[in-house]
Amino acid sequence: MQTNFTLAQLADQAMAESEKILRTCVHCGFCLATCPTYQILGDELDSPRGRIYQIKEMFENDRPAPETVVKHIDRCLSCLSCMTTCPSGVNYMHLVDHARVHIEETHQRALPDRILRELLARLIPNPRLFRLALLGAWLARPIARYLPGRLKGMVAMAPARLPGPSPIDRPQVIPAEGPRRRRVTLLNGCAQQVLDPGINEATVRLLTRHGVEVVVARGNGCCGAVTHHMGKEEPAHRAAKANIAAWSAEMVEHGGEGLDAIIINTSGCGTTVKDYGFMLRGEPEWADRAAKVSAITRDISEFMVELGLNPPVIATGQTVAYHSACSMQHGQQIRTEPKRLLQAVGFQVRYVPEGHLCCGSAGTYNLLQPELATELRDRKVGNIEKLKPDLIATGNIGCMTQIGSGTGIPIVHTAALLDWATGGPKPEALRDLSDPAQSGADPDRSMAA
Amino acid sequence: MHTLPTSETQIADTVLAARAERTPLEISGGGTKRRLGRRVQAAATLSTDALRGITLYRPTELVISANSGTPLSEITQTLGEQGQELAFEPIDHRTVYGGEGAEPTIGGVIACNLSGPRRVNAGAARDHLLGVRAVNGRGEVIKNGGRVVKNVTGYDLCKLFAGSFGTLGILTEVTLKVRPKAERAATLVLFGLDEVAGQAAMAEALGSPFDVTGAAYLPATQASTLGVSALADAGTSATVIRLEGFADSVAYRTDALRGSYGPRAATTVLDDADGAAVWAGIRDVRPLAASSGSLWRVSTTPSEGPAVLARLRERSPVDAVLDWGGGLVWLAVEAGDDDGAAAVRDAVRPSGGHATLVRPAGGGPGEGEVFDPPPPVLAMLGDRIKRSFDPDRILNPGRMYAGV
Amino acid sequence: MIELPPPREDVLARRAQIAADLRGLIDKPEAVIDAADEMRAYETDGLTAYRQMPMLVVLPGSTEEVSRVMAYCHDNGIRVVARGAGTSLAGGALPLADSVVIGVSRLSRVLDIDFANRTATVQAGVTNMGITRAVEHEQYFYAPDPSSQIVCTIAGNIAMNSGGAHCLKYGVTTNNLMGVTLVLPDGQVVELGGKHLDAAGYDLLGLITGSEGGLGIVTEATVRILRSAEGARPALISFDSNEAAGACVDAIIGSGIIPVALEFMDKPAIHATEAFAKAGYPLDAEAMLIVEVEGSEAEIAALLDRIVAIAQAHDPRTIRVSQSDAESALIWKGRKAAFGAVGQIMPDYYCMDGTIPTGTLPEVLGRIGALSAAYGFQVANIFHAGDGNLHPLILYDANKPGELARAEEMGAEILKLCVDVGGCLTGEHGVGVEKRDLMPVQFNPTDLDQQRRLKSAFDPQWLLNPAKVFPLTDTPPAWDDPAPLNLPTHGGVDAHASH
């Protein structure tokens, strides 16, 4: 597509990158087909092609983000379904990230919106504060219906039970069972360890059982995605650097014992950590380390496929609806691995119809755009329930919370299911699930050792 | 007055002269279906019968062009020599009009958009018309379309000419898509089904993956008229389904389809020759050709074919043949004053579609409406379209509707 | 830049009032878009070389709303440009400065699936693929398959009479359309056709199909759905020359086989698409055919055997028969995404859509090659070989001054060449604004005036998409009033029955 930038504009590295992205777009419109907001709203302004066009205008004219453009960019889930569809290879992720930074820098939001975003940006990345906030929200539940709009929704999202912090999330080294095959570090993250500490526990059990030593590095924490997606560049980069510093210290070249991989069990974080290299490309003292970190980052499912799974030790065969998080299938292009793993231990895995569509979670999206998020959730739940599954598996805590708020079908992290099948405890969410009937398991069990 | 021009220019001159004198023309080709449609109000006739000859034929490009007066038989034979055919299988009206006229011409076939049993699979005549040359009512030579299948350059006037009964222009040359003739044609017969079950069986066949190219239903009295002993001897209704293609493929699909019906009806498979007789008979409405009363052609929602018949029987005795999976209903109606028009149209209306009076009890052409009168907005549009081609209503006035 | 009719200043002067009035006709206020920032996204379609901001954009939610908006525009002399998903490669949805763009994207409901009669009725904003998705659980599909089928709307398909790779066997939109709900320029709503075949009277359905939004706006459509064959499988056959590939196409058709698809790609096209699809296309071949046949396993095997035998006689470089559904999908993925995929090698492409008699393919490709050398633009050729529809993609860089104009010039040369060898300007993309001025290459003034008079019959004020299809002229052709006839005295013709 033709662009109109001055040489002065292109001297800015970020703008030059964006110009290159815009040039790749041929305006064919394929992305409209798989964009969740376009599916719902039917307005091209709420489609990737429309947003690309609005961003192009905004950048070319070098002007503050207008209210109308902010509205349509805010509605974007950053699910990146468009990137899977795009035949021209447009990097929409980097373009919309840049636009969000531009909005944050040039656009004054209305006060309530500003407060809400600031609140989320400070609470969610900090497990201690987030726990307190959830406790507050839990206490506020009885008065939820008297609260205004989005606040009501936020309180409603607070979980009914709030588990205590897990010892696994403290800095430590957990040795492999048997001979050590690999040494990895685990991003133990922010919101997930508060909402469901069992996921990290299950991940560590799964890894150590398969001969992997797990390091929980001191100083690692939120990956920065929450603030990154709000266009808040500074705190996002600060979080990234903290992680890079913590993990690099474990690498041989920095005097550590060495790392085979950085394991992520929240795909939203995985997309971000895999992009650290790009994020910090302009900061010479960080760029190399960031790129190295991104290069060895693996989703737990990718890593377990590499490693191979032990055979199941329990009766499986339950029907699992596998929900692929957008950050998994579009952000990281991980499509078949989780399904193959679940099949390998004997689950009957079904893909969800319209599986490319987002569930509406999208980080803080369900809190900032509750109407659209709820419509997407209901559509997702409808598609899942068509499969009549015994349980739902997914690899992203955001989706678990979002989908879980709309259905009674238990929803479990893929790693927790794999842990259970290979010797770990039954996930709490499945306590009412009975053993499978003696139907045949999926034939595709070649993964099992 | 009867003019027989031998060139497009002569046709244009004739129309110009007629327009100058405000003298409407009746347009004809071989004259085999002059009785199809309303009576034309014209003192003079223009025949394309002398405008003959195939002008282009490229078998590997699946295309043929011919002047409009070329006999259909000539085209069929030329195509046949290369193992090709016109897939839309046009009806020959000489059967229902008692052999009137010389030979059907390709121009007449297109002008009346005539299609036979393969319509359900291969499309209508209009779907095979790639290009036309014609003289409009202003005496102008116009062309549209071309000789290639994929063509969206400008408005598709070919579609308008097909089925316009010569009221928009006099076709001088047509270009048609052709298809390879099937190596083998098998006809599966299901005996003894009633209309509803027969229609359901046809719907199953057409909804099967087996590429069915014909699906018709013949009640017992009609089944025996086609000169095929397998049908005549059975003495029951026959639901006939045609499968065409390469021999091994036809054998496989025929078996698979036959098997899918299970034991609900006795079945047989006709060989190519018997099958050809059956489908030619259905195409030309041979079973009802000799009936007294009036002959109607109804196009309706296929699943509604039996319902249309049931409604009609409440008012009048009727003989029928169902083609197109039930969507084309040929009716021989014991007519009242109006050739059964009110009864037939009332019977069709709830099911959707339309009815054409093909042959009035008196032999026709009809004095009343032959085609369903269009709703006012469409009549207005039709009138404006007619005027855009033929402002003075020189060509075949009244053939379709009064005023058009 | 393309010339557009001068905007009507009196209409533009009333813009604010018109926007307010339209909001009164539509349930959802947000569906009337009047902010410049937002309308910007509607200034172009799949042909970004042409851009024009509209006056307003409206996204109605029902046939009634479309009808109200059309009636309002008709009564107020406002031009209207209809838009589906905006994927036209011919600028068919390019707005005019004083126009209201009516988008049908919110009309996205599937209304009726009737397997017994093999029809589907949908609102016009449903995508082409959306129809297939709605019926595929019963192994049915909607046959026309333009490359943009995942996103293009059935409204746009009808407006452009879209084809696709598989129409060799199943035909294009016009052959698969049974009925429509059409809103006329004055807002009147008519039903054409239905679940029966061959509607009575003039074939208005056939006429409006491919009329490029100039005769009315379709809000609902009933289409024929077909039962899928038991299976389908493509074979890839590559050659050392375009001539050999062309001769092979002729030989396949001549043998009596009608493959469901027969696609041709030349070397640059193979390279561009392989970069995206990684389908294993032969990168060292000069030309490649994708030949697909369908039926049962045994039928497929038998047909492919025949085709392979024919290909062997044409000195193929490689022959690869797909061995699995996944492999077949991959083979098609490259072809279907071909246009977008060239974005990976050049920032801009200009896509031609002429049709040629298939026998002239080697000659035409040779002459395109000469043009390519003369103009200095790389050209990738993608060709529906079975039906002669050729898509040369002229690769250029719009940021380089003058390149677009020269690409357009070269494109025009290619299209004239197509007409010259007996073909036509556009096979499936439509004339739009892009090929408007080339129409006299294919049609003489008399031919064009006949078509123009037809437009006047539907749209006397020329308010609907007026700058498309026909070269701009000052006035629509004169409309003749009928003169009285000398009728014969016998009989009872009522030639002037009132309407």
mmCIF file of N, CA and C in Angstrom, chain A residues 1-4 19 23-34 38-46 49-51 53-54 56-57 63 66-69 71-72 75 84-89 356, chain C residues 28 30 33 35 37-48 51 59 83-87 105-106 108 133 147-151 276 336-337 339-341 343-344 346-349 397-399 404:
data_model
loop_
_atom_site.group_PDB
_atom_site.id
_atom_site.type_symbol
_atom_site.label_atom_id
_atom_site.label_comp_id
_atom_site.label_asym_id
_atom_site.label_seq_id
_atom_site.Cartn_x
_atom_site.Cartn_y
_atom_site.Cartn_z
ATOM 1 N N MET A 1 0.847 -1.182 0.000
ATOM 2 C CA MET A 1 0.000 0.000 0.000
ATOM 3 C C MET A 1 0.888 1.238 0.000
ATOM 4 N N GLN A 2 0.437 2.243 -0.721
ATOM 5 C CA GLN A 2 1.207 3.480 -0.788
ATOM 6 C C GLN A 2 1.168 4.197 0.560
ATOM 7 N N THR A 3 2.308 4.812 0.941
ATOM 8 C CA THR A 3 2.350 5.588 2.181
ATOM 9 C C THR A 3 2.923 6.965 1.879
ATOM 10 N N ASN A 4 2.713 7.883 2.801
ATOM 11 C CA ASN A 4 3.212 9.245 2.636
ATOM 12 C C ASN A 4 3.880 9.726 3.912
ATOM 13 N N GLU A 19 6.158 2.124 9.131
ATOM 14 C CA GLU A 19 5.980 2.410 7.708
ATOM 15 C C GLU A 19 6.197 1.145 6.889
ATOM 16 N N ARG A 23 3.498 -0.684 4.438
ATOM 17 C CA ARG A 23 3.780 -0.940 3.032
ATOM 18 C C ARG A 23 3.447 -2.382 2.643
ATOM 19 N N THR A 24 3.580 -3.279 3.604
ATOM 20 C CA THR A 24 3.310 -4.693 3.293
ATOM 21 C C THR A 24 1.833 -4.952 3.033
ATOM 22 N N CYS A 25 0.963 -4.148 3.660
ATOM 23 C CA CYS A 25 -0.480 -4.389 3.541
ATOM 24 C C CYS A 25 -0.936 -4.042 2.138
ATOM 25 N N VAL A 26 -1.651 -4.987 1.481
ATOM 26 C CA VAL A 26 -2.171 -4.709 0.150
ATOM 27 C C VAL A 26 -3.669 -4.422 0.183
ATOM 28 N N HIS A 27 -4.223 -4.291 1.401
ATOM 29 C CA HIS A 27 -5.629 -3.898 1.566
ATOM 30 C C HIS A 27 -6.576 -4.931 0.977
ATOM 31 N N CYS A 28 -6.190 -6.196 1.005
ATOM 32 C CA CYS A 28 -7.029 -7.227 0.377
ATOM 33 C C CYS A 28 -8.281 -7.507 1.201
ATOM 34 N N GLY A 29 -8.221 -7.251 2.508
ATOM 35 C CA GLY A 29 -9.418 -7.398 3.327
ATOM 36 C C GLY A 29 -9.622 -8.779 3.926
ATOM 37 N N PHE A 30 -8.709 -9.717 3.702
ATOM 38 C CA PHE A 30 -8.891 -11.067 4.259
ATOM 39 C C PHE A 30 -9.052 -11.025 5.777
ATOM 40 N N CYS A 31 -8.340 -10.068 6.411
ATOM 41 C CA CYS A 31 -8.356 -10.000 7.874
ATOM 42 C C CYS A 31 -9.740 -9.705 8.427
ATOM 43 N N LEU A 32 -10.597 -9.086 7.639
ATOM 44 C CA LEU A 32 -11.943 -8.810 8.143
ATOM 45 C C LEU A 32 -12.639 -10.111 8.536
ATOM 46 N N ALA A 33 -12.332 -11.136 7.783
ATOM 47 C CA ALA A 33 -13.051 -12.401 7.940
ATOM 48 C C ALA A 33 -12.840 -13.030 9.306
ATOM 49 N N THR A 34 -11.688 -12.824 9.902
ATOM 50 C CA THR A 34 -11.397 -13.536 11.143
ATOM 51 C C THR A 34 -11.287 -12.595 12.333
ATOM 52 N N TYR A 38 -15.015 -7.238 14.144
ATOM 53 C CA TYR A 38 -15.730 -7.012 12.876
ATOM 54 C C TYR A 38 -16.896 -7.999 12.753
ATOM 55 N N GLN A 39 -16.676 -9.216 13.228
ATOM 56 C CA GLN A 39 -17.759 -10.203 13.179
ATOM 57 C C GLN A 39 -18.971 -9.698 13.955
ATOM 58 N N ILE A 40 -18.709 -9.036 15.072
ATOM 59 C CA ILE A 40 -19.813 -8.580 15.910
ATOM 60 C C ILE A 40 -20.397 -7.265 15.403
ATOM 61 N N LEU A 41 -19.537 -6.330 15.055
ATOM 62 C CA LEU A 41 -20.004 -4.966 14.794
ATOM 63 C C LEU A 41 -20.266 -4.697 13.314
ATOM 64 N N GLY A 42 -19.614 -5.445 12.431
ATOM 65 C CA GLY A 42 -19.855 -5.268 10.993
ATOM 66 C C GLY A 42 -19.410 -3.912 10.469
ATOM 67 N N ASP A 43 -18.564 -3.233 11.217
ATOM 68 C CA ASP A 43 -18.076 -1.933 10.775
ATOM 69 C C ASP A 43 -16.590 -2.071 10.498
ATOM 70 N N GLU A 44 -16.188 -1.688 9.292
ATOM 71 C CA GLU A 44 -14.801 -1.876 8.904
ATOM 72 C C GLU A 44 -13.822 -1.126 9.808
ATOM 73 N N LEU A 45 -14.323 -0.097 10.464
ATOM 74 C CA LEU A 45 -13.451 0.642 11.391
ATOM 75 C C LEU A 45 -13.010 -0.252 12.533
ATOM 76 N N ASP A 46 -13.811 -1.249 12.826
ATOM 77 C CA ASP A 46 -13.466 -2.195 13.881
ATOM 78 C C ASP A 46 -12.912 -3.487 13.299
ATOM 79 N N ARG A 49 -8.060 -4.176 8.895
ATOM 80 C CA ARG A 49 -7.773 -3.319 7.756
ATOM 81 C C ARG A 49 -8.184 -1.871 8.040
ATOM 82 N N GLY A 50 -9.344 -1.711 8.672
ATOM 83 C CA GLY A 50 -9.801 -0.368 9.014
ATOM 84 C C GLY A 50 -8.881 0.283 10.030
ATOM 85 N N ARG A 51 -8.440 -0.500 10.999
ATOM 86 C CA ARG A 51 -7.552 0.071 12.022
ATOM 87 C C ARG A 51 -6.191 0.425 11.427
ATOM 88 N N TYR A 53 -5.682 1.353 8.513
ATOM 89 C CA TYR A 53 -5.900 2.573 7.752
ATOM 90 C C TYR A 53 -5.955 3.795 8.666
ATOM 91 N N GLN A 54 -6.627 3.640 9.795
ATOM 92 C CA GLN A 54 -6.704 4.759 10.735
ATOM 93 C C GLN A 54 -5.338 5.076 11.327
ATOM 94 N N LYS A 56 -2.478 4.501 9.893
ATOM 95 C CA LYS A 56 -1.689 5.107 8.813
ATOM 96 C C LYS A 56 -1.964 6.608 8.737
ATOM 97 N N GLU A 57 -3.225 6.960 8.735
ATOM 98 C CA GLU A 57 -3.604 8.369 8.687
ATOM 99 C C GLU A 57 -3.005 9.146 9.847
ATOM 100 N N ARG A 63 -0.217 13.482 14.027
ATOM 101 C CA ARG A 63 -1.049 14.279 14.916
ATOM 102 C C ARG A 63 -1.503 13.456 16.105
ATOM 103 N N PRO A 66 -6.911 11.049 17.547
ATOM 104 C CA PRO A 66 -8.248 11.589 17.756
ATOM 105 C C PRO A 66 -9.132 10.592 18.516
ATOM 106 N N GLU A 67 -10.126 11.123 19.177
ATOM 107 C CA GLU A 67 -11.064 10.332 19.974
ATOM 108 C C GLU A 67 -11.605 9.120 19.181
ATOM 109 N N THR A 68 -11.996 9.390 17.908
ATOM 110 C CA THR A 68 -12.614 8.321 17.114
ATOM 111 C C THR A 68 -11.634 7.165 16.886
ATOM 112 N N VAL A 69 -10.394 7.511 16.613
ATOM 113 C CA VAL A 69 -9.416 6.451 16.363
ATOM 114 C C VAL A 69 -9.152 5.670 17.655
ATOM 115 N N LYS A 71 -11.169 5.106 19.983
ATOM 116 C CA LYS A 71 -12.295 4.194 20.209
ATOM 117 C C LYS A 71 -12.086 2.859 19.486
ATOM 118 N N HIS A 72 -11.683 2.942 18.233
ATOM 119 C CA HIS A 72 -11.581 1.705 17.461
ATOM 120 C C HIS A 72 -10.320 0.911 17.802
ATOM 121 N N ARG A 75 -10.973 -0.959 20.962
ATOM 122 C CA ARG A 75 -11.818 -2.145 20.784
ATOM 123 C C ARG A 75 -11.040 -3.350 20.258
ATOM 124 N N THR A 84 -2.682 -14.412 11.547
ATOM 125 C CA THR A 84 -2.742 -15.776 11.024
ATOM 126 C C THR A 84 -3.343 -15.765 9.620
ATOM 127 N N THR A 85 -4.332 -14.893 9.418
ATOM 128 C CA THR A 85 -5.048 -14.871 8.145
ATOM 129 C C THR A 85 -4.289 -14.145 7.053
ATOM 130 N N CYS A 86 -3.505 -13.168 7.435
ATOM 131 C CA CYS A 86 -2.912 -12.244 6.451
ATOM 132 C C CYS A 86 -1.959 -12.955 5.493
ATOM 133 N N PRO A 87 -2.254 -12.919 4.191
ATOM 134 C CA PRO A 87 -1.334 -13.557 3.246
ATOM 135 C C PRO A 87 -0.090 -12.709 2.979
ATOM 136 N N SER A 88 -0.154 -11.430 3.302
ATOM 137 C CA SER A 88 0.972 -10.554 2.959
ATOM 138 C C SER A 88 2.000 -10.452 4.075
ATOM 139 N N GLY A 89 1.716 -11.046 5.217
ATOM 140 C CA GLY A 89 2.685 -11.021 6.304
ATOM 141 C C GLY A 89 2.756 -9.679 7.027
ATOM 142 N N HIS A 356 -10.926 -19.862 15.920
ATOM 143 C CA HIS A 356 -10.017 -18.728 15.710
ATOM 144 C C HIS A 356 -10.496 -17.479 16.441
ATOM 145 N N LYS C 28 -29.514 2.219 14.773
ATOM 146 C CA LYS C 28 -28.292 2.337 15.552
ATOM 147 C C LYS C 28 -27.552 3.606 15.120
ATOM 148 N N GLU C 30 -24.722 4.826 15.707
ATOM 149 C CA GLU C 30 -23.328 4.635 15.332
ATOM 150 C C GLU C 30 -23.189 4.148 13.884
ATOM 151 N N ILE C 33 -21.929 7.035 9.773
ATOM 152 C CA ILE C 33 -20.564 7.463 10.050
ATOM 153 C C ILE C 33 -20.292 8.750 9.294
ATOM 154 N N ALA C 35 -17.704 11.191 10.747
ATOM 155 C CA ALA C 35 -16.427 11.793 11.123
ATOM 156 C C ALA C 35 -15.390 11.472 10.049
ATOM 157 N N ASP C 37 -12.218 11.102 10.196
ATOM 158 C CA ASP C 37 -11.261 10.067 10.591
ATOM 159 C C ASP C 37 -11.830 8.676 10.353
ATOM 160 N N GLU C 38 -13.111 8.537 10.589
ATOM 161 C CA GLU C 38 -13.717 7.214 10.480
ATOM 162 C C GLU C 38 -14.077 6.886 9.032
ATOM 163 N N MET C 39 -14.535 7.898 8.313
ATOM 164 C CA MET C 39 -14.898 7.625 6.917
ATOM 165 C C MET C 39 -13.680 7.256 6.078
ATOM 166 N N ARG C 40 -12.525 7.695 6.562
ATOM 167 C CA ARG C 40 -11.291 7.452 5.820
ATOM 168 C C ARG C 40 -11.131 5.970 5.458
ATOM 169 N N ALA C 41 -11.521 5.106 6.379
ATOM 170 C CA ALA C 41 -11.352 3.676 6.129
ATOM 171 C C ALA C 41 -12.239 3.190 4.982
ATOM 172 N N TYR C 42 -13.216 4.011 4.611
ATOM 173 C CA TYR C 42 -14.128 3.614 3.538
ATOM 174 C C TYR C 42 -13.779 4.297 2.215
ATOM 175 N N GLU C 43 -12.628 4.946 2.144
ATOM 176 C CA GLU C 43 -12.317 5.712 0.930
ATOM 177 C C GLU C 43 -11.813 4.831 -0.207
ATOM 178 N N THR C 44 -11.552 3.562 0.070
ATOM 179 C CA THR C 44 -11.028 2.709 -0.981
ATOM 180 C C THR C 44 -11.460 1.272 -0.727
ATOM 181 N N ASP C 45 -11.143 0.382 -1.690
ATOM 182 C CA ASP C 45 -11.475 -1.029 -1.488
ATOM 183 C C ASP C 45 -10.222 -1.860 -1.730
ATOM 184 N N GLY C 46 -10.329 -2.960 -2.452
ATOM 185 C CA GLY C 46 -9.145 -3.782 -2.681
ATOM 186 C C GLY C 46 -8.198 -3.196 -3.720
ATOM 187 N N LEU C 47 -8.631 -2.110 -4.347
ATOM 188 C CA LEU C 47 -7.775 -1.438 -5.331
ATOM 189 C C LEU C 47 -7.388 -0.087 -4.741
ATOM 190 N N THR C 48 -6.294 -0.084 -3.976
ATOM 191 C CA THR C 48 -5.972 1.124 -3.199
ATOM 192 C C THR C 48 -5.380 2.235 -4.050
ATOM 193 N N ARG C 51 -8.623 6.321 -4.501
ATOM 194 C CA ARG C 51 -9.185 6.681 -3.196
ATOM 195 C C ARG C 51 -10.068 7.908 -3.348
ATOM 196 N N LEU C 59 -24.449 2.037 7.577
ATOM 197 C CA LEU C 59 -24.438 0.578 7.677
ATOM 198 C C LEU C 59 -25.805 0.101 8.175
ATOM 199 N N ARG C 83 -21.514 -1.105 -0.866
ATOM 200 C CA ARG C 83 -20.243 -1.720 -0.483
ATOM 201 C C ARG C 83 -20.529 -3.023 0.259
ATOM 202 N N GLY C 84 -19.795 -4.059 -0.105
ATOM 203 C CA GLY C 84 -19.876 -5.316 0.639
ATOM 204 C C GLY C 84 -18.749 -5.357 1.635
ATOM 205 N N ALA C 85 -17.755 -6.222 1.393
ATOM 206 C CA ALA C 85 -16.598 -6.278 2.285
ATOM 207 C C ALA C 85 -15.456 -5.410 1.758
ATOM 208 N N GLY C 86 -15.686 -4.722 0.651
ATOM 209 C CA GLY C 86 -14.641 -3.833 0.130
ATOM 210 C C GLY C 86 -13.437 -4.583 -0.389
ATOM 211 N N THR C 87 -13.684 -5.690 -1.103
ATOM 212 C CA THR C 87 -12.555 -6.449 -1.638
ATOM 213 C C THR C 87 -12.423 -6.295 -3.159
ATOM 214 N N SER C 105 -22.468 -4.849 5.486
ATOM 215 C CA SER C 105 -21.735 -5.780 6.356
ATOM 216 C C SER C 105 -22.498 -6.172 7.613
ATOM 217 N N ARG C 106 -23.477 -5.353 8.005
ATOM 218 C CA ARG C 106 -24.243 -5.744 9.203
ATOM 219 C C ARG C 106 -25.397 -6.695 8.864
ATOM 220 N N SER C 108 -25.809 -9.796 8.296
ATOM 221 C CA SER C 108 -24.942 -10.969 8.289
ATOM 222 C C SER C 108 -25.616 -12.231 8.829
ATOM 223 N N ARG C 133 -20.002 -22.549 5.284
ATOM 224 C CA ARG C 133 -19.888 -22.914 6.694
ATOM 225 C C ARG C 133 -21.241 -23.297 7.276
ATOM 226 N N SER C 147 -11.242 -16.046 -4.762
ATOM 227 C CA SER C 147 -10.118 -16.190 -3.841
ATOM 228 C C SER C 147 -10.359 -15.476 -2.514
ATOM 229 N N SER C 148 -11.139 -14.407 -2.555
ATOM 230 C CA SER C 148 -11.415 -13.665 -1.324
ATOM 231 C C SER C 148 -12.609 -14.246 -0.577
ATOM 232 N N GLN C 149 -12.943 -15.514 -0.836
ATOM 233 C CA GLN C 149 -14.201 -16.056 -0.345
ATOM 234 C C GLN C 149 -14.334 -16.034 1.177
ATOM 235 N N ILE C 150 -13.244 -15.993 1.914
ATOM 236 C CA ILE C 150 -13.414 -15.977 3.366
ATOM 237 C C ILE C 150 -14.009 -14.656 3.831
ATOM 238 N N VAL C 151 -13.893 -13.631 3.017
ATOM 239 C CA VAL C 151 -14.330 -12.318 3.498
ATOM 240 C C VAL C 151 -15.351 -11.639 2.591
ATOM 241 N N PHE C 276 4.664 -17.770 0.941
ATOM 242 C CA PHE C 276 3.632 -17.691 1.975
ATOM 243 C C PHE C 276 3.133 -19.078 2.390
ATOM 244 N N LYS C 336 -4.996 -19.724 -3.366
ATOM 245 C CA LYS C 336 -6.060 -18.825 -2.897
ATOM 246 C C LYS C 336 -5.505 -17.517 -2.352
ATOM 247 N N ALA C 337 -4.322 -17.579 -1.784
ATOM 248 C CA ALA C 337 -3.759 -16.381 -1.169
ATOM 249 C C ALA C 337 -2.803 -15.677 -2.123
ATOM 250 N N PHE C 339 -2.848 -13.397 -4.431
ATOM 251 C CA PHE C 339 -2.758 -11.949 -4.626
ATOM 252 C C PHE C 339 -2.090 -11.296 -3.415
ATOM 253 N N GLY C 340 -2.596 -11.634 -2.232
ATOM 254 C CA GLY C 340 -2.005 -11.043 -1.040
ATOM 255 C C GLY C 340 -0.542 -11.434 -0.900
ATOM 256 N N ALA C 341 -0.246 -12.656 -1.305
ATOM 257 C CA ALA C 341 1.110 -13.160 -1.088
ATOM 258 C C ALA C 341 2.160 -12.387 -1.879
ATOM 259 N N GLY C 343 2.344 -9.442 -1.948
ATOM 260 C CA GLY C 343 2.747 -8.367 -1.040
ATOM 261 C C GLY C 343 4.056 -8.688 -0.337
ATOM 262 N N GLN C 344 4.408 -9.969 -0.311
ATOM 263 C CA GLN C 344 5.654 -10.351 0.334
ATOM 264 C C GLN C 344 6.865 -10.009 -0.543
ATOM 265 N N MET C 346 6.622 -7.535 -3.352
ATOM 266 C CA MET C 346 6.579 -6.131 -3.752
ATOM 267 C C MET C 346 5.453 -5.465 -2.979
ATOM 268 N N PRO C 347 5.598 -4.171 -2.654
ATOM 269 C CA PRO C 347 4.569 -3.538 -1.837
ATOM 270 C C PRO C 347 3.244 -3.363 -2.568
ATOM 271 N N ASP C 348 3.247 -3.255 -3.886
ATOM 272 C CA ASP C 348 1.994 -3.002 -4.585
ATOM 273 C C ASP C 348 1.882 -3.897 -5.810
ATOM 274 N N TYR C 349 0.656 -4.269 -6.095
ATOM 275 C CA TYR C 349 0.432 -5.007 -7.332
ATOM 276 C C TYR C 349 -0.797 -4.454 -8.015
ATOM 277 N N ASP C 397 5.871 -0.325 -7.291
ATOM 278 C CA ASP C 397 6.040 0.342 -6.005
ATOM 279 C C ASP C 397 5.360 1.704 -6.075
ATOM 280 N N ALA C 398 4.227 1.814 -5.406
ATOM 281 C CA ALA C 398 3.432 3.050 -5.504
ATOM 282 C C ALA C 398 4.151 4.249 -4.914
ATOM 283 N N ASN C 399 5.129 3.998 -4.061
ATOM 284 C CA ASN C 399 5.850 5.133 -3.477
ATOM 285 C C ASN C 399 6.843 5.762 -4.453
ATOM 286 N N LEU C 404 2.762 3.986 -10.669
ATOM 287 C CA LEU C 404 1.362 3.577 -10.776
ATOM 288 C C LEU C 404 0.837 3.873 -12.185
#
